[in-house]
Short mmCIF file of C-alpha atoms in Angstrom, two decimals:
data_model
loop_
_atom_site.label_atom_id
_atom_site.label_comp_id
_atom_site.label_asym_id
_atom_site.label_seq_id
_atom_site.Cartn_x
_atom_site.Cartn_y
_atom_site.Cartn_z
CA UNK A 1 20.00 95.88 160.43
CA UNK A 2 17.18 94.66 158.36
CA UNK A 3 18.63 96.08 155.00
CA UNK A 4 21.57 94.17 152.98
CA UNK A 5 24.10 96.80 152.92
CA UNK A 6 27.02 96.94 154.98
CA UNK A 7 26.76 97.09 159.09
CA UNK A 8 27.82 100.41 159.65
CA UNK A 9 27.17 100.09 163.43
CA UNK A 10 29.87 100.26 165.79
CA UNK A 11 30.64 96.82 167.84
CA UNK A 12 29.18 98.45 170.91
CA UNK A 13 26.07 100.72 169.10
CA UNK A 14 23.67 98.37 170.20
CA UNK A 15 24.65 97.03 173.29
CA UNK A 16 22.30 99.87 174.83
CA UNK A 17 19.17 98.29 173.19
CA UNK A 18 20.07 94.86 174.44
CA UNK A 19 20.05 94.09 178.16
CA UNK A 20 22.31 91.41 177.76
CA UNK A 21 25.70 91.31 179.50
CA UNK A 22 28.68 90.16 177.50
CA UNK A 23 30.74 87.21 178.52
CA UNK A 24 31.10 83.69 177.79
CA UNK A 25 28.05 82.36 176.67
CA UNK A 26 27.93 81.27 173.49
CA UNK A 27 24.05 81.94 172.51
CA UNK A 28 23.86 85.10 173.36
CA UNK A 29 21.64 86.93 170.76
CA UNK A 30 22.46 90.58 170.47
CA UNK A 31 24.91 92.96 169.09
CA UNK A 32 26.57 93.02 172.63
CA UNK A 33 29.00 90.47 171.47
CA UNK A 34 30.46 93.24 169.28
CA UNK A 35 33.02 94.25 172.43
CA UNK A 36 34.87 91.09 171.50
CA UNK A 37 35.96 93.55 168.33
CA UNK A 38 38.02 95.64 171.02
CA UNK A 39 38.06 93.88 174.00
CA UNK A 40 41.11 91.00 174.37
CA UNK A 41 39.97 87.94 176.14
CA UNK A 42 42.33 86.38 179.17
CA UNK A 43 45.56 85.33 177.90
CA UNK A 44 45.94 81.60 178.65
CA UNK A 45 48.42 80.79 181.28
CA UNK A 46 51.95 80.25 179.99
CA UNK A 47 51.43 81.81 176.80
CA UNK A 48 53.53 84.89 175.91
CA UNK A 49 54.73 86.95 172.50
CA UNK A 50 57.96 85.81 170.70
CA UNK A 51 58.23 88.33 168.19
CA UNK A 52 58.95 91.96 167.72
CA UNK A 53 57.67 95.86 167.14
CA UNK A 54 59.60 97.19 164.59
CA UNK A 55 59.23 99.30 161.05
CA UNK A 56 58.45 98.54 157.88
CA UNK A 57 58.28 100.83 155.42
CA UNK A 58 57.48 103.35 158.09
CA UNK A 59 54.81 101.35 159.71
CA UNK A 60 55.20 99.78 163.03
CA UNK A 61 54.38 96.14 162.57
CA UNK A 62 54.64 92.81 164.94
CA UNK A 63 57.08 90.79 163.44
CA UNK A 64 56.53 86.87 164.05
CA UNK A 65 58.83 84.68 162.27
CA UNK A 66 59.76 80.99 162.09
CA UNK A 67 62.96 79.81 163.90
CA UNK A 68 64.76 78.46 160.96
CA UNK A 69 63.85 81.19 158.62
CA UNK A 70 65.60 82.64 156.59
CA UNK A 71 67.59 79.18 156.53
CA UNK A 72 64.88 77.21 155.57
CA UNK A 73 62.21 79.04 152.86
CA UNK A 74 59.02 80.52 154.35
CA UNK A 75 55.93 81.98 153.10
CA UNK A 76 54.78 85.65 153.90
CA UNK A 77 51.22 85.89 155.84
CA UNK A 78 49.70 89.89 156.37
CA UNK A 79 47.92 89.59 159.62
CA UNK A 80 44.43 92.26 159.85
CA UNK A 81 43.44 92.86 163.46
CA UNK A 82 40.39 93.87 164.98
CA UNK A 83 40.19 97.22 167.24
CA UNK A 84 42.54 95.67 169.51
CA UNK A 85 45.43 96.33 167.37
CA UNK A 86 49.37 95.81 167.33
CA UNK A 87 50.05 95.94 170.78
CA UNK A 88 47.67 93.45 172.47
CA UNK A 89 49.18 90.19 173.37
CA UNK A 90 46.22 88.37 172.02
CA UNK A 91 46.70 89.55 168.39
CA UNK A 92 50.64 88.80 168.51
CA UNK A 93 50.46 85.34 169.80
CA UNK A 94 48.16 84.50 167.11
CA UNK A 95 50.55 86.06 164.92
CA UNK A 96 53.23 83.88 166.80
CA UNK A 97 50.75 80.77 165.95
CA UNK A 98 51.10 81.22 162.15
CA UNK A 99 54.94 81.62 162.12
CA UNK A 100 54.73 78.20 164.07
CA UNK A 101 53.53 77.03 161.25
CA UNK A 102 56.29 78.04 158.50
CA UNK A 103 55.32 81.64 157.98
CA UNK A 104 57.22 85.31 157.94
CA UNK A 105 54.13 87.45 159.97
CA UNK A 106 53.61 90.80 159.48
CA UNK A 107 51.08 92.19 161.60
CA UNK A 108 50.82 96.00 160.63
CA UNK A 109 49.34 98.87 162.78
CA UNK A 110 46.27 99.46 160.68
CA UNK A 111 45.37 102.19 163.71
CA UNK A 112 48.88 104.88 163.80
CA UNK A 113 48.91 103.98 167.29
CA UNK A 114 45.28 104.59 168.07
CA UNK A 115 43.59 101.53 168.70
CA UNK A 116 39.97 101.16 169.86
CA UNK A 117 38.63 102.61 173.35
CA UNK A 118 39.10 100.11 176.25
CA UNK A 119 41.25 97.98 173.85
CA UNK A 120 43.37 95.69 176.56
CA UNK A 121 40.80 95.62 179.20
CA UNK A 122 39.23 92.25 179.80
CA UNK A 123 35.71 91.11 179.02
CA UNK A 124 33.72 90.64 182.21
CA UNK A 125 31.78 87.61 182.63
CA UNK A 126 28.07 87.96 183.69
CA UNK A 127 29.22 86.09 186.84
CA UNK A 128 31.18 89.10 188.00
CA UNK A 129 27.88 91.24 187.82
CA UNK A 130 27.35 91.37 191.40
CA UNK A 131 24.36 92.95 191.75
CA UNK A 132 21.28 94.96 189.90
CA UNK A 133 23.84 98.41 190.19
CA UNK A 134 26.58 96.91 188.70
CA UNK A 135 24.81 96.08 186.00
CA UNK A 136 23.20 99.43 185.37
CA UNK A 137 26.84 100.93 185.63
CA UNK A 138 28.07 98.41 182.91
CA UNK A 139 25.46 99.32 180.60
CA UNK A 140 25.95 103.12 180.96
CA UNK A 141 29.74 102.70 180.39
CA UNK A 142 28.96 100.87 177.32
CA UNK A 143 26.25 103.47 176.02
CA UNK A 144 29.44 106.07 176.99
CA UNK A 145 31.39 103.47 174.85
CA UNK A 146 29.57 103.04 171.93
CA UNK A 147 30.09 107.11 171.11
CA UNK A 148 33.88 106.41 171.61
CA UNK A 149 33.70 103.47 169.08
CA UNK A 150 32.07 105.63 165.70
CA UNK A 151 34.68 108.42 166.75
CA UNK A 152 37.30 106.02 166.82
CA UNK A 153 35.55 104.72 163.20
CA UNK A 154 35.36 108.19 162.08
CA UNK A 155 39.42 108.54 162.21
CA UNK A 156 40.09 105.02 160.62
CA UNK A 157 38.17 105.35 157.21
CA UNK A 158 39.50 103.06 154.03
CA UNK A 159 41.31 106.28 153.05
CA UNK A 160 43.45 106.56 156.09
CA UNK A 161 43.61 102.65 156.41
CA UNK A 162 44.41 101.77 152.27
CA UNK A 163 47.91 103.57 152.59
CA UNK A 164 49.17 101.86 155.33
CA UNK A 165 48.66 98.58 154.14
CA UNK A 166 50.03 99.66 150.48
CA UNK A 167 53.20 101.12 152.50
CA UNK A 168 53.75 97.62 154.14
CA UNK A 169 53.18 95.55 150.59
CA UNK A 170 55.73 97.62 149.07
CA UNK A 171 58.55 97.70 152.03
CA UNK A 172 57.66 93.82 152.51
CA UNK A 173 58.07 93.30 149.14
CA UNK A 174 61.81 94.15 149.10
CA UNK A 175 62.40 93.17 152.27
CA UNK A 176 60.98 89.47 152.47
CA UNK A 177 60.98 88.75 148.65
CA UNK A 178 62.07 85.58 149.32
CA UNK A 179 59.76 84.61 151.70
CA UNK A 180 56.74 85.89 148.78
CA UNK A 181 58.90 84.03 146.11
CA UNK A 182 58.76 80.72 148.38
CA UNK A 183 54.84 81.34 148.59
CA UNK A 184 54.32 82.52 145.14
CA UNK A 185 52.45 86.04 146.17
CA UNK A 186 51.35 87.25 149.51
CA UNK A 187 48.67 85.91 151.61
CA UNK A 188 46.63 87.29 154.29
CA UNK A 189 44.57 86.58 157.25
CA UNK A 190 42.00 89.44 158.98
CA UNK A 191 39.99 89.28 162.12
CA UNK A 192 36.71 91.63 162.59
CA UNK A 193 37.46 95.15 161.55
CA UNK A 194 40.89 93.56 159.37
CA UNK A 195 38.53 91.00 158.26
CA UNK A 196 37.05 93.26 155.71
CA UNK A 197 40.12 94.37 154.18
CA UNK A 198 41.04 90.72 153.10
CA UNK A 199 38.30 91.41 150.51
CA UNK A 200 39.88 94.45 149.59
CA UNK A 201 43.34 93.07 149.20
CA UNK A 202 41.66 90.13 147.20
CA UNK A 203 40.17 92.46 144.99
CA UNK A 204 40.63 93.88 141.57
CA UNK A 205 39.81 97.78 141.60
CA UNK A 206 39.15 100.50 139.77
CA UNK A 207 42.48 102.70 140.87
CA UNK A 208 39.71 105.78 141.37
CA UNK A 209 38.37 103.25 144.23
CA UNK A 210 41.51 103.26 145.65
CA UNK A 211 43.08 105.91 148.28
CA UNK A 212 46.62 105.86 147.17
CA UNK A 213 45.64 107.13 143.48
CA UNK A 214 46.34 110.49 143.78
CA UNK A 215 45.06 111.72 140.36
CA UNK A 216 47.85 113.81 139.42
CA UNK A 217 48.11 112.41 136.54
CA UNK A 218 45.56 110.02 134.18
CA UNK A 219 46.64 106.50 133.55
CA UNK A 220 47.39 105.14 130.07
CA UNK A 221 44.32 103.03 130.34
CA UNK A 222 41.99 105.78 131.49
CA UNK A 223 43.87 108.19 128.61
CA UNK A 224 42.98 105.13 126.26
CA UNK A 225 38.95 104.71 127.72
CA UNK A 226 39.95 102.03 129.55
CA UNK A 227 39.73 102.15 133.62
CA UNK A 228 42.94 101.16 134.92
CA UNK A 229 42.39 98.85 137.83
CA UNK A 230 45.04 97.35 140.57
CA UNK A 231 44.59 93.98 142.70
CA UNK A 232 44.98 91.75 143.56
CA UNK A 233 47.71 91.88 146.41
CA UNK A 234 47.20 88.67 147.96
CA UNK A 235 47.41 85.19 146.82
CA UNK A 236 45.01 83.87 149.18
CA UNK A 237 42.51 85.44 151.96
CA UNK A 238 41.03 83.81 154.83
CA UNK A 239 38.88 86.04 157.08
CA UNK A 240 36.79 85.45 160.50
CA UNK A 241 33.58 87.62 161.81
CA UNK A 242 34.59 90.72 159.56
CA UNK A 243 32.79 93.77 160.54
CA UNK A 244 31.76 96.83 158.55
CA UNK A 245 31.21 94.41 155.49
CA UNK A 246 29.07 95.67 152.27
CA UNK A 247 27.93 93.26 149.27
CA UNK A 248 30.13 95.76 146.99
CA UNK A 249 33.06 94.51 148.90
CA UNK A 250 33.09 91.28 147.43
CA UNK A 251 32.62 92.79 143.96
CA UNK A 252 35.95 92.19 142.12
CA UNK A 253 37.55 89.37 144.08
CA UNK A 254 40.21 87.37 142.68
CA UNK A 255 42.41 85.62 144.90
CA UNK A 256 40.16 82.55 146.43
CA UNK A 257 38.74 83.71 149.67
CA UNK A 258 37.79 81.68 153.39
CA UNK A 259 35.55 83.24 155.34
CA UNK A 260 34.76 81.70 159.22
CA UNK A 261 31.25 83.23 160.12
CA UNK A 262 29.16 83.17 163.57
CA UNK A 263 25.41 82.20 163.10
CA UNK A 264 23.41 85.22 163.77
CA UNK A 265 26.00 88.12 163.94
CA UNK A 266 25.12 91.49 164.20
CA UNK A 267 27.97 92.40 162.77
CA UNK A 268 28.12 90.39 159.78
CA UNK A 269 24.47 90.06 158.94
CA UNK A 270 23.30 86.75 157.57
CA UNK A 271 22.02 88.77 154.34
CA UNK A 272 25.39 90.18 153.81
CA UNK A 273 26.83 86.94 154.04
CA UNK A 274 24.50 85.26 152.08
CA UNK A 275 24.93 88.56 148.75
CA UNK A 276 28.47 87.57 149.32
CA UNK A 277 28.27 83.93 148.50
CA UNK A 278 26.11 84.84 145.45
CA UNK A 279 28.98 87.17 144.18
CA UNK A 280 31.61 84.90 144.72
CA UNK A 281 29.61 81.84 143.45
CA UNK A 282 28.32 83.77 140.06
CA UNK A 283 31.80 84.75 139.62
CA UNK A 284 33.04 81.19 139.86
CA UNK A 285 35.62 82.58 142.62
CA UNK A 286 37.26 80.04 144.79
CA UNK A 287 35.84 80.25 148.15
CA UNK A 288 34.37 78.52 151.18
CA UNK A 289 32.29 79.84 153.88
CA UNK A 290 31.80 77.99 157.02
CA UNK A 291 28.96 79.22 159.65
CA UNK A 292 29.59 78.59 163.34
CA UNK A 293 26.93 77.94 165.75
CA UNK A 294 26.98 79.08 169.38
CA UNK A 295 29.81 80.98 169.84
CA UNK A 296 29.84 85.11 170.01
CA UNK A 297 31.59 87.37 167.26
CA UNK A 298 35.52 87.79 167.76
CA UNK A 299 35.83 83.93 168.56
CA UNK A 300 38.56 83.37 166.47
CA UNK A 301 40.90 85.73 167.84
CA UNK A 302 43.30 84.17 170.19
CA UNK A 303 42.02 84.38 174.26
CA UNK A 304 41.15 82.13 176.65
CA UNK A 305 37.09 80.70 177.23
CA UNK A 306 35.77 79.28 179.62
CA UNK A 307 33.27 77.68 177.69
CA UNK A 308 34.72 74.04 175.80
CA UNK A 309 32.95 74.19 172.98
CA UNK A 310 34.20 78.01 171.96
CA UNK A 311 37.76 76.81 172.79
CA UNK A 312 37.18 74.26 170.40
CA UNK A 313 35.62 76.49 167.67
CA UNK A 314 38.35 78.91 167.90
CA UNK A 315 41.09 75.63 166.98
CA UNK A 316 39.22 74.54 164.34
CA UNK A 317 38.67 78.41 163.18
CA UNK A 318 42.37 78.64 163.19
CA UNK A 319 42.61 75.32 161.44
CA UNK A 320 40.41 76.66 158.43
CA UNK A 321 42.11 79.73 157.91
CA UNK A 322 45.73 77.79 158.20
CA UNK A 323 44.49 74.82 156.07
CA UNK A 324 43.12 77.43 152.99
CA UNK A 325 46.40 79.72 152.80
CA UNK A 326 48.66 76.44 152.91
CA UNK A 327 46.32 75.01 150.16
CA UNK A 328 46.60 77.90 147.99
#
């Protein structure tokens, strides 16, 4: 991925031009790392979900709220997943880990049920690789894989994905008005393929740009000359190892943004990054950016390593993203 435009490739794409098997280790150079997109890690021991499936606005959502709310005023945080989606523990105790913290989680299914292939199955370490055959068979399953993945991409485009998340903003905001009223807006969190549309939300847009804008009928701005734009829906954004990321997605952005980064990802090239931070910077947009060395894409989602110093990048990750939304 040589040019600066967005990485189109699925998580797994690549893996069959890169003999590397993915696990634990943190310098791992290739694309391979990608299955941490749509693969959960181990849940650590003793750690379990405390919230709930439910509807909102005719959207099944994890619900992850603080034990004194509504009692005591809380702040409403839209939790973006990667493939792995609503139902894997992972991705609702990290949604658990924010309400710990003072805030009403709503953790939408950005997938209608369909999360990625093998989503829920464990990422093997290289250790488990027994022998030369084993290793052949795991790269041919993740050849088969990588097919699944740009299907799976093909059936969640921004125009199936946009109205789901404006259906949950709207419900939300009736429902939990309080809890936005306490926080002043909405703010938002998004991990790999959720990351992305934390730039979205963030964003000021032409409506045209924007799936739910039917074009039944012309806006008084557009009848005027004038483009009528929406945006943006969040307060505050803080985003780790987003995948499927263009430069034109940080065209626009309002609402100050954090983004946690891994040094050398396939998957968030270092060109894309870098366009980024010249957008934002240009546009005198509230941001920081911090680059982390060593550890594979999808660190920051909640799992268990067995590797110290990615346990300890994923805390301070967590403490980033927490630290900017509480800030803002």
């Amino acid at each position: 991925m040589s040019e600066a435009g967005v990485a189109t490739k699925a998580p797994e794409t690549d893996a069959q031009d890169n003999p590397t098997i993915p696990g634990d280790t943190p310098a791992q150079s290739g694309p391979s790392m990608g299955q941490h997109c749509t693969t959960d890690r181990p849940t650590p021991a003793g750690e379990a979900p405390k919230g709930e499936i439910r509807k909102l606005g005719g959207v099944d959502i994890y619900l992850a709220k603080p034990d004194e709310y509504p009692s005591n005023p809380s702040k409403l945080l839209l939790l973006l997943t990667g493939g792995t989606g609503l139902k894997s523990t992972n991705n609702q105790i990290q949604a658990d880990k924010f309400a710990e913290e003072g805030y009403v989680v709503v953790m939408p299914d950005l997938f209608e049920g369909d999360p990625a292939p093998n989503a829920g199955a464990t990422v093997p370490d290289p250790e488990s690789q027994s022998s030369f055959l084993d290793m052949f068979k795991l790269k041919a399953a993740e050849t088969a894989k990588s097919f699944l993945i740009d299907m799976w991409l093909a059936r969640h485009t921004e125009e199936k994905v946009w109205p789901i998340l404006e259906k949950v903003i709207h419900a939300a905001q009736g429902e939990f008005a309080d809890a936005i009223g306490n926080g002043g807006g909405i703010y938002a969190v998004g991990y790999c393929f959720g990351g992305r549309y934390v730039l979205l939300l963030a964003a000021e847009r032409p409506v045209a740009a924007q799936s739910g804008w039917t074009g039944a009928q012309k806006p008084a701005d557009e009848e005027s000359g004038e483009q009528a734009k929406k945006g943006p829906y969040i307060k505050a954004g803080a985003l780790a190892h987003a995948t499927l990321v263009s430069p034109d997605d940080f065209q626009g952005l309002k609402a100050p943004v954090s983004m946690v980064c891994v040094e050398n990802d396939p998957l968030f090239p270092d060109e894309v990054r870098m366009a980024g931070e010249d957008i934002m910077s240009k546009e005198n947009l509230e941001h920081e950016v911090q680059v982390y060395p060593g550890v594979p894409h999808g660190f920051g989602v909640f799992g268990d390593y067995d590797d110290p110093n990615i346990k300890e990048a994923q805390a301070t990750a967590f403490m980033q993203m927490l630290d900017w939304i509480e800030e803002h």
